[in-house]
Amino acid sequence: MKVMKFGGSSLTDANSMLGVGEIIASDQEPKVIVVSAVQGVTDSIVSFVSKTRKDEEVETFVSQLKERHMAILGGVVNALDVKQRAIDLLLERLAKLEKVLYGISYLEELTPRSLDLVQSFGERLSVILVAAMLQDMGLNATPIDADDLGIVAVGPYGNAVADLQETRRNIAPKLIAMLSRQEVPVITGFFGRTKEGHVAVFGRNGSDYSASVIANAIGAQVLEIWKDVDGFMSVDPKFVPEAVTIENLSYDEAAELSYFGAKVLHPRTVEPAREKNITIKVKNVFKPEKEGTTIRPSGVERAGTIKSISYMKDMAVIKVYGAGAAHKFGILSSISQKLSDAGINIYSIATSQTCIAMLVDKKSLERAEKALEELETGIVDRIESIDDIALLCVVGEGLGYRKGIAARVFTAVSKEGVSVGMISAGASMVAYHFTVDAKDLQKTIRAVHDEFFGGKHE
Ligand code: ASP
Ligand code: MG
């Protein structure tokens, strides 16, 4: 059994969708398909609801979505009966979307909950197209919405996680029964349903995570994530054109890279797969003959060399000063409570005798400052922040045990005249991360990549 996930970049038009169809049809194993929205659709929904809209605008928006999906359908399905059934389903979903959009515009209110509901429509439309295409190719495919199926979401709207046990209980029997009848379920990625019955999304690009949750639930051997890139790379080729594809990664390596900026996988994708030792393959939908990257529990190079460098731009450091800061009882917990109440993620933390420094997204900096100002005086003397920070993360299984790696990283950086801000080493034995000024990001990446991949030392 396998789960195959296809992203929006492979669902741009009829041609790319037919490529997806070929990949699915040429695979003989029982499989579950998970899909994202057609390219750009989620973005267009999010931006549409970001303003108050008139009735005509709602109508125009929905009819544009209809045209886009109808055009793809026309290009991927020949059989008239298959096409008609898909059109009926599309129209039904679009009518519902239109009502939701009117609701939002009349109320002039976009709550996190309604934003999640409305965002989920991209996937609700794309599954209809993919399933119809597969039916036209002779497969017994069925489009399924994740909330109807029973994927259970918990946690905040906009960034929920799945309850793996509940989800398994709800969906495994249904999917396994379908597979045993040679059916091909085509499931919406991106969202689930909360225990209260509302739609909640797993964060942008969350379909990777959905696919991993489904793979976990049915105990699949393999989870294939089909993208428009060859896999994980040694570095972003935008910065370093000589970047190479990495053939193998451990779960930890893939998780660190995904969390710290590699855009290949949604940050939480590895977790559900890891729980069941499922092999994850990242492959290029436009070059299916390429091996891509395989992420698996064992058999991974652990020599302690660096395999990949990821980065995050638009970060900020917020520093909380107070004498003996790090030793004051409960100060870390008060700080992190304040930040988590404000919905702010702390990416990294460093403490000293007088200061606690935390790395956060630049866009949440203002909220973070506000939240921390509420801390009682006496705990905090002053708060300082620095924006325009970038984070680099270097990853390699075993690097935490091997001597000299940190020295090589930081020597390479200092030769560029770049000064390093916060450093985290030792928390993860497979990664170091450190910050530099945003303006130095490119040359820092280049220097570290040259040091480990430039052939000078290895
Ligand atoms: N369609 C959603 C997004 O664009 C989820 C996904 O693509 O995985 O974020
Ligand atoms: Mg998408």
Short mmCIF file of C-alpha atoms and ligand atoms in Angstrom, two decimals:
data_model
loop_
_atom_site.label_atom_id
_atom_site.label_comp_id
_atom_site.label_asym_id
_atom_site.label_seq_id
_atom_site.Cartn_x
_atom_site.Cartn_y
_atom_site.Cartn_z
CA MET A 1 0.00 0.00 0.00
CA LYS A 2 1.19 3.47 -0.74
CA VAL A 3 0.03 7.05 -0.51
CA MET A 4 0.84 9.37 -3.40
CA LYS A 5 0.51 13.12 -2.90
CA PHE A 6 0.47 15.63 -5.74
CA GLY A 7 0.99 19.34 -5.13
CA GLY A 8 -0.56 22.33 -6.81
CA SER A 9 2.48 22.88 -9.00
CA SER A 10 1.70 19.58 -10.75
CA LEU A 11 -1.94 20.59 -11.09
CA THR A 12 -1.65 23.80 -13.06
CA ASP A 13 -3.42 22.87 -16.28
CA ALA A 14 -4.72 19.89 -18.24
CA ASN A 15 -1.26 18.93 -19.42
CA SER A 16 0.38 18.75 -16.04
CA MET A 17 -2.64 16.96 -14.64
CA LEU A 18 -2.38 14.33 -17.39
CA GLY A 19 1.24 13.81 -16.31
CA VAL A 20 -0.05 13.09 -12.82
CA GLY A 21 -2.56 10.65 -14.32
CA GLU A 22 0.19 8.76 -16.13
CA ILE A 23 2.26 8.44 -12.97
CA ILE A 24 -0.72 7.08 -11.05
CA ALA A 25 -1.87 4.72 -13.80
CA SER A 26 1.60 3.27 -14.35
CA ASP A 27 1.82 2.23 -10.70
CA GLN A 28 0.32 -1.19 -9.98
CA GLU A 29 0.23 -1.05 -6.19
CA PRO A 30 -2.95 -0.36 -4.18
CA LYS A 31 -2.80 3.34 -3.48
CA VAL A 32 -4.48 6.34 -1.96
CA ILE A 33 -4.09 9.67 -3.75
CA VAL A 34 -3.93 12.98 -1.88
CA VAL A 35 -4.06 16.25 -3.75
CA SER A 36 -3.57 19.96 -3.18
CA ALA A 37 -5.67 22.64 -4.80
CA VAL A 38 -5.02 23.61 -8.42
CA GLN A 39 -2.02 25.96 -8.51
CA GLY A 40 -2.79 29.42 -7.16
CA VAL A 41 -6.38 28.66 -6.12
CA THR A 42 -5.80 28.75 -2.35
CA ASP A 43 -3.89 32.02 -2.70
CA SER A 44 -6.69 33.51 -4.77
CA ILE A 45 -9.31 32.52 -2.18
CA VAL A 46 -7.24 33.94 0.68
CA SER A 47 -6.70 37.21 -1.10
CA PHE A 48 -10.34 37.44 -2.19
CA VAL A 49 -11.65 37.21 1.37
CA SER A 50 -9.06 39.64 2.71
CA LYS A 51 -11.33 42.54 1.68
CA THR A 52 -15.03 43.24 1.91
CA ARG A 53 -16.59 42.35 -1.43
CA LYS A 54 -19.71 43.31 -3.33
CA ASP A 55 -22.14 40.66 -4.63
CA GLU A 56 -20.91 41.09 -8.20
CA GLU A 57 -17.35 40.49 -7.13
CA VAL A 58 -18.36 37.24 -5.47
CA GLU A 59 -20.14 36.15 -8.65
CA THR A 60 -17.18 37.04 -10.85
CA PHE A 61 -14.73 35.28 -8.55
CA VAL A 62 -16.76 32.09 -8.44
CA SER A 63 -17.29 32.08 -12.17
CA GLN A 64 -13.54 32.50 -12.75
CA LEU A 65 -12.88 29.50 -10.54
CA LYS A 66 -15.54 27.61 -12.44
CA GLU A 67 -13.97 28.42 -15.79
CA ARG A 68 -10.49 27.44 -14.65
CA HIS A 69 -11.68 24.06 -13.36
CA MET A 70 -13.98 23.39 -16.32
CA ALA A 71 -11.14 24.10 -18.73
CA ILE A 72 -8.89 21.57 -17.01
CA LEU A 73 -11.71 19.04 -16.84
CA GLY A 74 -12.32 19.44 -20.58
CA GLY A 75 -8.66 18.69 -21.22
CA VAL A 76 -8.37 15.60 -19.03
CA VAL A 77 -11.67 13.76 -19.55
CA ASN A 78 -13.17 12.42 -22.77
CA ALA A 79 -16.09 10.23 -21.69
CA LEU A 80 -19.25 12.33 -21.59
CA ASP A 81 -20.84 10.59 -18.65
CA VAL A 82 -17.68 10.96 -16.54
CA LYS A 83 -17.45 14.62 -17.51
CA GLN A 84 -21.10 15.28 -16.68
CA ARG A 85 -20.83 13.71 -13.24
CA ALA A 86 -17.75 15.80 -12.51
CA ILE A 87 -19.48 18.98 -13.72
CA ASP A 88 -22.43 18.28 -11.42
CA LEU A 89 -20.08 17.85 -8.47
CA LEU A 90 -18.10 20.98 -9.35
CA LEU A 91 -21.25 23.07 -9.60
CA GLU A 92 -22.51 21.77 -6.29
CA ARG A 93 -19.22 22.68 -4.55
CA LEU A 94 -19.03 26.06 -6.25
CA ALA A 95 -22.58 26.87 -5.16
CA LYS A 96 -21.59 26.12 -1.60
CA LEU A 97 -18.43 28.21 -1.89
CA GLU A 98 -20.52 31.09 -3.21
CA LYS A 99 -22.78 30.93 -0.16
CA VAL A 100 -19.78 30.92 2.17
CA LEU A 101 -18.34 33.94 0.36
CA TYR A 102 -21.64 35.82 0.60
CA GLY A 103 -21.76 34.94 4.28
CA ILE A 104 -18.32 36.39 4.87
CA SER A 105 -18.99 39.52 2.87
CA TYR A 106 -22.40 40.24 4.45
CA LEU A 107 -21.09 39.75 7.95
CA GLU A 108 -18.03 41.83 7.04
CA GLU A 109 -16.18 39.52 9.31
CA LEU A 110 -13.55 36.92 8.62
CA THR A 111 -12.95 34.77 11.66
CA PRO A 112 -10.07 32.26 11.73
CA ARG A 113 -12.72 29.55 11.54
CA SER A 114 -14.42 30.92 8.44
CA LEU A 115 -11.04 31.53 6.80
CA ASP A 116 -10.21 27.85 7.23
CA LEU A 117 -13.56 26.77 5.85
CA VAL A 118 -13.31 28.95 2.78
CA GLN A 119 -9.68 27.97 2.09
CA SER A 120 -10.62 24.30 2.02
CA PHE A 121 -12.58 24.75 -1.22
CA GLY A 122 -9.49 24.66 -3.44
CA GLU A 123 -8.93 21.01 -2.58
CA ARG A 124 -12.66 20.21 -2.66
CA LEU A 125 -12.61 21.26 -6.32
CA SER A 126 -9.31 19.68 -7.37
CA VAL A 127 -10.17 16.17 -6.11
CA ILE A 128 -13.15 16.15 -8.47
CA LEU A 129 -10.90 16.83 -11.45
CA VAL A 130 -8.25 14.27 -10.53
CA ALA A 131 -10.80 11.54 -9.77
CA ALA A 132 -12.65 12.20 -13.04
CA MET A 133 -9.39 12.01 -15.00
CA LEU A 134 -8.54 8.68 -13.38
CA GLN A 135 -12.05 7.36 -14.07
CA ASP A 136 -11.60 8.35 -17.69
CA MET A 137 -8.39 6.32 -17.72
CA GLY A 138 -10.32 3.28 -16.52
CA LEU A 139 -9.54 3.42 -12.80
CA ASN A 140 -12.22 3.13 -10.17
CA ALA A 141 -11.46 6.48 -8.53
CA THR A 142 -13.61 8.34 -5.99
CA PRO A 143 -13.18 11.97 -4.85
CA ILE A 144 -13.36 12.27 -1.06
CA ASP A 145 -13.39 15.31 1.24
CA ALA A 146 -11.15 14.86 4.27
CA ASP A 147 -13.78 16.11 6.72
CA ASP A 148 -16.39 13.64 5.46
CA LEU A 149 -13.82 10.87 5.62
CA GLY A 150 -12.99 11.62 9.25
CA ILE A 151 -9.56 13.24 9.44
CA VAL A 152 -9.63 14.78 12.91
CA ALA A 153 -7.94 18.16 13.43
CA VAL A 154 -6.97 19.69 16.76
CA GLY A 155 -5.36 22.97 17.71
CA PRO A 156 -5.59 26.46 16.34
CA TYR A 157 -7.38 27.30 13.12
CA GLY A 158 -4.86 28.03 10.42
CA ASN A 159 -2.30 25.67 11.89
CA ALA A 160 -4.03 22.61 13.26
CA VAL A 161 -2.51 19.15 13.69
CA ALA A 162 -4.19 15.80 13.24
CA ASP A 163 -5.28 13.53 16.06
CA LEU A 164 -3.58 10.44 14.67
CA GLN A 165 -5.42 7.89 16.77
CA GLU A 166 -8.90 9.23 16.16
CA THR A 167 -8.12 9.70 12.51
CA ARG A 168 -6.85 6.15 12.19
CA ARG A 169 -9.98 4.81 13.82
CA ASN A 170 -12.22 6.81 11.49
CA ILE A 171 -10.50 6.41 8.17
CA ALA A 172 -8.50 3.17 8.11
CA PRO A 173 -11.45 0.76 7.83
CA LYS A 174 -13.04 2.79 5.03
CA LEU A 175 -9.87 3.22 3.01
CA ILE A 176 -8.70 -0.36 3.42
CA ALA A 177 -12.10 -1.63 2.30
CA MET A 178 -11.92 0.59 -0.77
CA LEU A 179 -8.39 -0.60 -1.61
CA SER A 180 -9.43 -4.22 -1.31
CA ARG A 181 -12.10 -3.52 -3.95
CA GLN A 182 -9.40 -2.03 -6.23
CA GLU A 183 -10.83 1.44 -5.77
CA VAL A 184 -8.58 4.51 -5.81
CA PRO A 185 -9.57 7.07 -3.16
CA VAL A 186 -8.64 10.64 -4.14
CA ILE A 187 -8.61 12.67 -0.95
CA THR A 188 -8.40 16.41 -0.31
CA GLY A 189 -5.18 17.43 1.43
CA PHE A 190 -4.77 20.46 3.69
CA PHE A 191 -7.56 20.15 6.26
CA GLY A 192 -9.55 18.04 8.67
CA ARG A 193 -12.53 18.47 10.94
CA THR A 194 -12.35 19.41 14.62
CA LYS A 195 -14.21 17.43 17.28
CA GLU A 196 -16.73 20.30 17.30
CA GLY A 197 -17.35 19.66 13.61
CA HIS A 198 -15.56 22.64 12.03
CA VAL A 199 -13.01 22.64 9.23
CA ALA A 200 -9.44 23.43 10.32
CA VAL A 201 -6.43 23.61 8.00
CA PHE A 202 -2.97 22.22 8.74
CA GLY A 203 -1.14 25.40 7.67
CA ARG A 204 -0.22 26.51 4.17
CA ASN A 205 1.13 23.66 2.07
CA GLY A 206 -0.50 21.32 4.56
CA SER A 207 -1.37 18.63 2.02
CA ASP A 208 2.03 16.98 2.50
CA TYR A 209 1.15 16.60 6.14
CA SER A 210 -2.34 15.26 5.31
CA ALA A 211 -0.75 12.62 3.10
CA SER A 212 1.57 11.59 5.91
CA VAL A 213 -1.36 11.39 8.33
CA ILE A 214 -3.24 9.14 5.90
CA ALA A 215 -0.15 6.97 5.32
CA ASN A 216 0.13 6.57 9.09
CA ALA A 217 -3.56 5.68 9.40
CA ILE A 218 -3.53 2.89 6.81
CA GLY A 219 -0.01 1.67 7.65
CA ALA A 220 1.30 2.36 4.14
CA GLN A 221 4.84 1.19 3.35
CA VAL A 222 5.64 4.20 1.22
CA LEU A 223 4.57 7.82 1.10
CA GLU A 224 5.38 9.48 -2.22
CA ILE A 225 5.34 13.27 -2.31
CA TRP A 226 5.33 14.48 -5.90
CA LYS A 227 6.63 18.03 -6.38
CA ASP A 228 8.02 20.24 -9.10
CA VAL A 229 11.58 19.84 -7.79
CA ASP A 230 13.98 16.89 -7.83
CA GLY A 231 13.89 16.48 -4.06
CA PHE A 232 15.86 17.97 -1.19
CA MET A 233 18.92 19.84 -2.40
CA SER A 234 22.25 20.57 -0.75
CA VAL A 235 21.17 24.22 -0.78
CA ASP A 236 18.66 26.44 -2.53
CA PRO A 237 19.81 26.53 -6.19
CA LYS A 238 18.62 30.14 -6.33
CA PHE A 239 21.69 30.99 -4.23
CA VAL A 240 24.10 28.33 -5.38
CA PRO A 241 23.51 26.97 -8.89
CA GLU A 242 25.84 24.00 -8.27
CA ALA A 243 23.46 22.67 -5.62
CA VAL A 244 23.05 18.90 -5.79
CA THR A 245 20.07 16.66 -5.04
CA ILE A 246 20.37 14.63 -1.86
CA GLU A 247 19.51 10.99 -2.39
CA ASN A 248 18.99 9.92 1.21
CA LEU A 249 18.00 11.63 4.41
CA SER A 250 17.09 10.40 7.86
CA TYR A 251 13.80 11.44 9.44
CA ASP A 252 15.65 13.84 11.75
CA GLU A 253 17.54 15.47 8.91
CA ALA A 254 14.40 15.92 6.83
CA ALA A 255 12.48 17.23 9.83
CA GLU A 256 15.15 19.81 10.74
CA LEU A 257 15.49 20.99 7.15
CA SER A 258 11.73 21.29 6.73
CA TYR A 259 11.26 23.12 9.99
CA PHE A 260 14.12 25.50 9.29
CA GLY A 261 13.18 26.74 5.90
CA ALA A 262 13.60 24.07 3.21
CA LYS A 263 10.35 24.55 1.34
CA VAL A 264 10.28 20.98 0.02
CA LEU A 265 7.98 19.55 2.67
CA HIS A 266 5.46 21.04 5.05
CA PRO A 267 7.37 21.26 8.38
CA ARG A 268 5.37 18.56 10.18
CA THR A 269 5.23 15.99 7.37
CA VAL A 270 7.87 13.68 8.79
CA GLU A 271 6.22 13.04 12.16
CA PRO A 272 3.25 10.81 11.26
CA ALA A 273 5.36 8.81 8.78
CA ARG A 274 8.16 8.36 11.29
CA GLU A 275 5.77 6.94 13.87
CA LYS A 276 5.11 3.99 11.55
CA ASN A 277 8.57 3.74 9.91
CA ILE A 278 7.10 4.71 6.55
CA THR A 279 9.60 5.50 3.81
CA ILE A 280 9.01 8.96 2.32
CA LYS A 281 10.02 9.59 -1.27
CA VAL A 282 10.13 13.09 -2.70
CA LYS A 283 9.96 13.00 -6.47
CA ASN A 284 9.68 15.36 -9.41
CA VAL A 285 6.42 15.02 -11.27
CA PHE A 286 8.02 16.44 -14.42
CA LYS A 287 10.99 14.01 -14.25
CA PRO A 288 9.54 10.82 -12.78
CA GLU A 289 12.54 8.79 -13.95
CA LYS A 290 14.75 10.58 -11.40
CA GLU A 291 15.19 8.89 -8.04
CA GLY A 292 14.50 12.01 -5.97
CA THR A 293 15.13 12.00 -2.23
CA THR A 294 14.34 9.02 -0.02
CA ILE A 295 13.75 9.61 3.68
CA ARG A 296 13.94 6.45 5.73
CA PRO A 297 14.61 5.19 9.22
CA SER A 298 17.93 3.46 8.59
CA GLY A 299 20.70 2.95 6.07
CA VAL A 300 21.45 6.66 6.04
CA GLU A 301 24.96 8.09 5.93
CA ARG A 302 25.87 9.13 9.47
CA ALA A 303 29.46 10.21 8.97
CA GLY A 304 28.82 13.65 10.40
CA THR A 305 29.30 15.60 7.23
CA ILE A 306 26.92 18.30 6.19
CA LYS A 307 24.29 17.21 3.72
CA SER A 308 22.23 20.31 3.33
CA ILE A 309 21.91 23.95 4.28
CA SER A 310 18.54 25.57 4.69
CA TYR A 311 17.64 29.11 5.62
CA MET A 312 14.82 31.33 6.77
CA LYS A 313 14.56 34.98 5.88
CA ASP A 314 12.47 37.60 7.62
CA MET A 315 13.28 36.61 11.15
CA ALA A 316 13.79 38.80 14.21
CA VAL A 317 15.48 38.44 17.57
CA ILE A 318 13.75 39.70 20.66
CA LYS A 319 15.88 40.15 23.75
CA VAL A 320 14.51 40.34 27.25
CA TYR A 321 16.95 41.87 29.74
CA GLY A 322 16.87 41.55 33.48
CA ALA A 323 19.62 41.01 36.03
CA GLY A 324 20.10 37.30 36.55
CA ALA A 325 17.44 36.77 33.90
CA ALA A 326 18.15 33.18 33.21
CA HIS A 327 18.17 32.29 36.90
CA LYS A 328 14.95 33.95 37.91
CA PHE A 329 12.44 31.34 38.86
CA GLY A 330 9.81 30.77 36.22
CA ILE A 331 10.92 33.54 33.90
CA LEU A 332 11.24 31.27 30.88
CA SER A 333 7.83 29.83 31.48
CA SER A 334 6.22 33.29 31.87
CA ILE A 335 7.85 34.44 28.67
CA SER A 336 6.93 31.42 26.66
CA GLN A 337 3.39 31.44 28.05
CA LYS A 338 2.91 35.06 26.99
CA LEU A 339 4.23 34.33 23.53
CA SER A 340 2.23 31.19 23.07
CA ASP A 341 -0.95 32.96 24.22
CA ALA A 342 -0.27 35.49 21.49
CA GLY A 343 0.13 32.64 18.97
CA ILE A 344 3.83 33.27 18.44
CA ASN A 345 6.27 30.51 17.64
CA ILE A 346 9.76 30.66 19.17
CA TYR A 347 12.21 29.13 16.70
CA SER A 348 15.21 29.24 18.96
CA ILE A 349 16.24 30.52 22.34
CA ALA A 350 19.53 31.43 24.01
CA THR A 351 20.02 32.54 27.59
CA SER A 352 22.76 34.34 29.48
CA GLN A 353 23.09 35.82 32.94
CA THR A 354 21.43 39.06 31.88
CA CYS A 355 19.39 38.29 28.83
CA ILE A 356 17.09 35.83 27.15
CA ALA A 357 17.15 36.03 23.36
CA MET A 358 14.48 34.49 21.21
CA LEU A 359 14.15 34.04 17.51
CA VAL A 360 10.71 34.75 16.04
CA ASP A 361 9.15 35.57 12.68
CA LYS A 362 9.61 39.21 11.75
CA LYS A 363 5.92 39.50 11.04
CA SER A 364 5.06 38.53 14.61
CA LEU A 365 7.67 40.81 16.21
CA GLU A 366 5.30 43.62 17.10
CA ARG A 367 2.84 41.25 18.70
CA ALA A 368 5.69 39.58 20.56
CA GLU A 369 6.90 42.91 21.94
CA LYS A 370 3.38 43.80 23.07
CA ALA A 371 2.87 40.44 24.70
CA LEU A 372 6.14 40.70 26.61
CA GLU A 373 5.46 44.24 27.76
CA GLU A 374 2.70 42.72 29.87
CA LEU A 375 5.26 40.89 31.96
CA GLU A 376 5.47 42.23 35.47
CA THR A 377 8.06 44.85 36.12
CA GLY A 378 10.73 43.45 38.32
CA ILE A 379 11.12 40.50 36.00
CA VAL A 380 12.15 42.50 33.00
CA ASP A 381 14.34 45.60 32.80
CA ARG A 382 14.00 46.20 29.11
CA ILE A 383 13.15 44.56 25.83
CA GLU A 384 15.15 45.04 22.67
CA SER A 385 14.60 43.69 19.24
CA ILE A 386 16.56 43.34 16.07
CA ASP A 387 14.81 42.66 12.84
CA ASP A 388 16.32 41.82 9.45
CA ILE A 389 17.76 38.60 10.70
CA ALA A 390 18.24 35.44 8.71
CA LEU A 391 18.66 31.93 10.05
CA LEU A 392 20.88 29.27 8.54
CA CYS A 393 20.56 25.64 9.42
CA VAL A 394 23.21 23.07 8.53
CA VAL A 395 22.11 19.49 8.72
CA GLY A 396 23.85 16.13 8.70
CA GLU A 397 23.24 12.98 10.70
CA GLY A 398 26.06 12.60 13.22
CA LEU A 399 27.43 16.13 12.99
CA GLY A 400 26.83 16.65 16.67
CA TYR A 401 29.32 13.86 17.42
CA ARG A 402 32.05 14.70 15.00
CA LYS A 403 34.87 17.05 15.93
CA GLY A 404 35.67 20.04 13.83
CA ILE A 405 32.43 20.55 11.92
CA ALA A 406 31.41 23.66 13.84
CA ALA A 407 34.91 25.05 13.43
CA ARG A 408 34.70 24.60 9.67
CA VAL A 409 31.26 26.21 9.47
CA PHE A 410 32.20 29.26 11.49
CA THR A 411 35.65 29.69 9.97
CA ALA A 412 34.05 29.75 6.53
CA VAL A 413 31.56 32.33 7.76
CA SER A 414 34.14 34.54 9.44
CA LYS A 415 36.36 34.54 6.35
CA GLU A 416 33.48 36.36 4.66
CA GLY A 417 33.61 39.00 7.38
CA VAL A 418 30.14 38.01 8.54
CA SER A 419 29.36 38.08 12.21
CA VAL A 420 27.17 35.41 13.73
CA GLY A 421 24.33 36.27 16.13
CA MET A 422 22.62 33.44 17.95
CA ILE A 423 23.90 29.89 17.68
CA SER A 424 22.15 26.68 18.56
CA ALA A 425 24.14 23.49 18.73
CA GLY A 426 23.61 20.39 20.76
CA ALA A 427 19.82 20.54 20.94
CA SER A 428 19.59 18.44 17.83
CA MET A 429 22.47 16.09 17.14
CA VAL A 430 21.83 16.40 13.42
CA ALA A 431 21.74 20.18 13.04
CA TYR A 432 23.29 23.48 13.97
CA HIS A 433 21.54 26.69 13.31
CA PHE A 434 22.75 30.24 13.62
CA THR A 435 21.67 33.72 12.69
CA VAL A 436 23.30 36.42 10.58
CA ASP A 437 22.18 39.83 9.39
CA ALA A 438 19.76 39.41 6.51
CA LYS A 439 22.08 41.32 4.19
CA ASP A 440 24.80 38.69 4.73
CA LEU A 441 22.60 35.69 4.03
CA GLN A 442 23.62 35.03 0.47
CA LYS A 443 27.36 35.16 1.00
CA THR A 444 27.10 33.10 4.17
CA ILE A 445 25.19 30.35 2.39
CA ARG A 446 27.69 30.41 -0.45
CA ALA A 447 30.65 30.19 1.93
CA VAL A 448 29.27 27.27 3.93
CA HIS A 449 28.25 25.41 0.79
CA ASP A 450 31.68 25.92 -0.78
CA GLU A 451 33.33 24.66 2.38
CA PHE A 452 31.44 21.36 2.37
CA PHE A 453 30.53 20.82 -1.27
CA GLY A 454 33.14 22.81 -3.11
CA GLY A 455 35.54 19.85 -3.32
CA LYS A 456 38.22 21.77 -1.49
CA HIS A 457 38.22 19.71 1.68
CA GLU A 458 36.09 16.63 1.20
N1 ASP B 1 -3.67 24.34 -1.08
C1 ASP B 1 -3.05 24.55 0.20
C2 ASP B 1 -2.04 25.67 0.09
O1 ASP B 1 -1.83 26.21 -0.98
C3 ASP B 1 -2.44 23.32 0.73
C4 ASP B 1 -1.34 22.73 -0.12
O2 ASP B 1 -1.09 23.18 -1.22
O3 ASP B 1 -0.70 21.78 0.33
O4 ASP B 1 -1.46 26.04 1.06
MG MG B 2 -1.12 24.83 -2.82
#
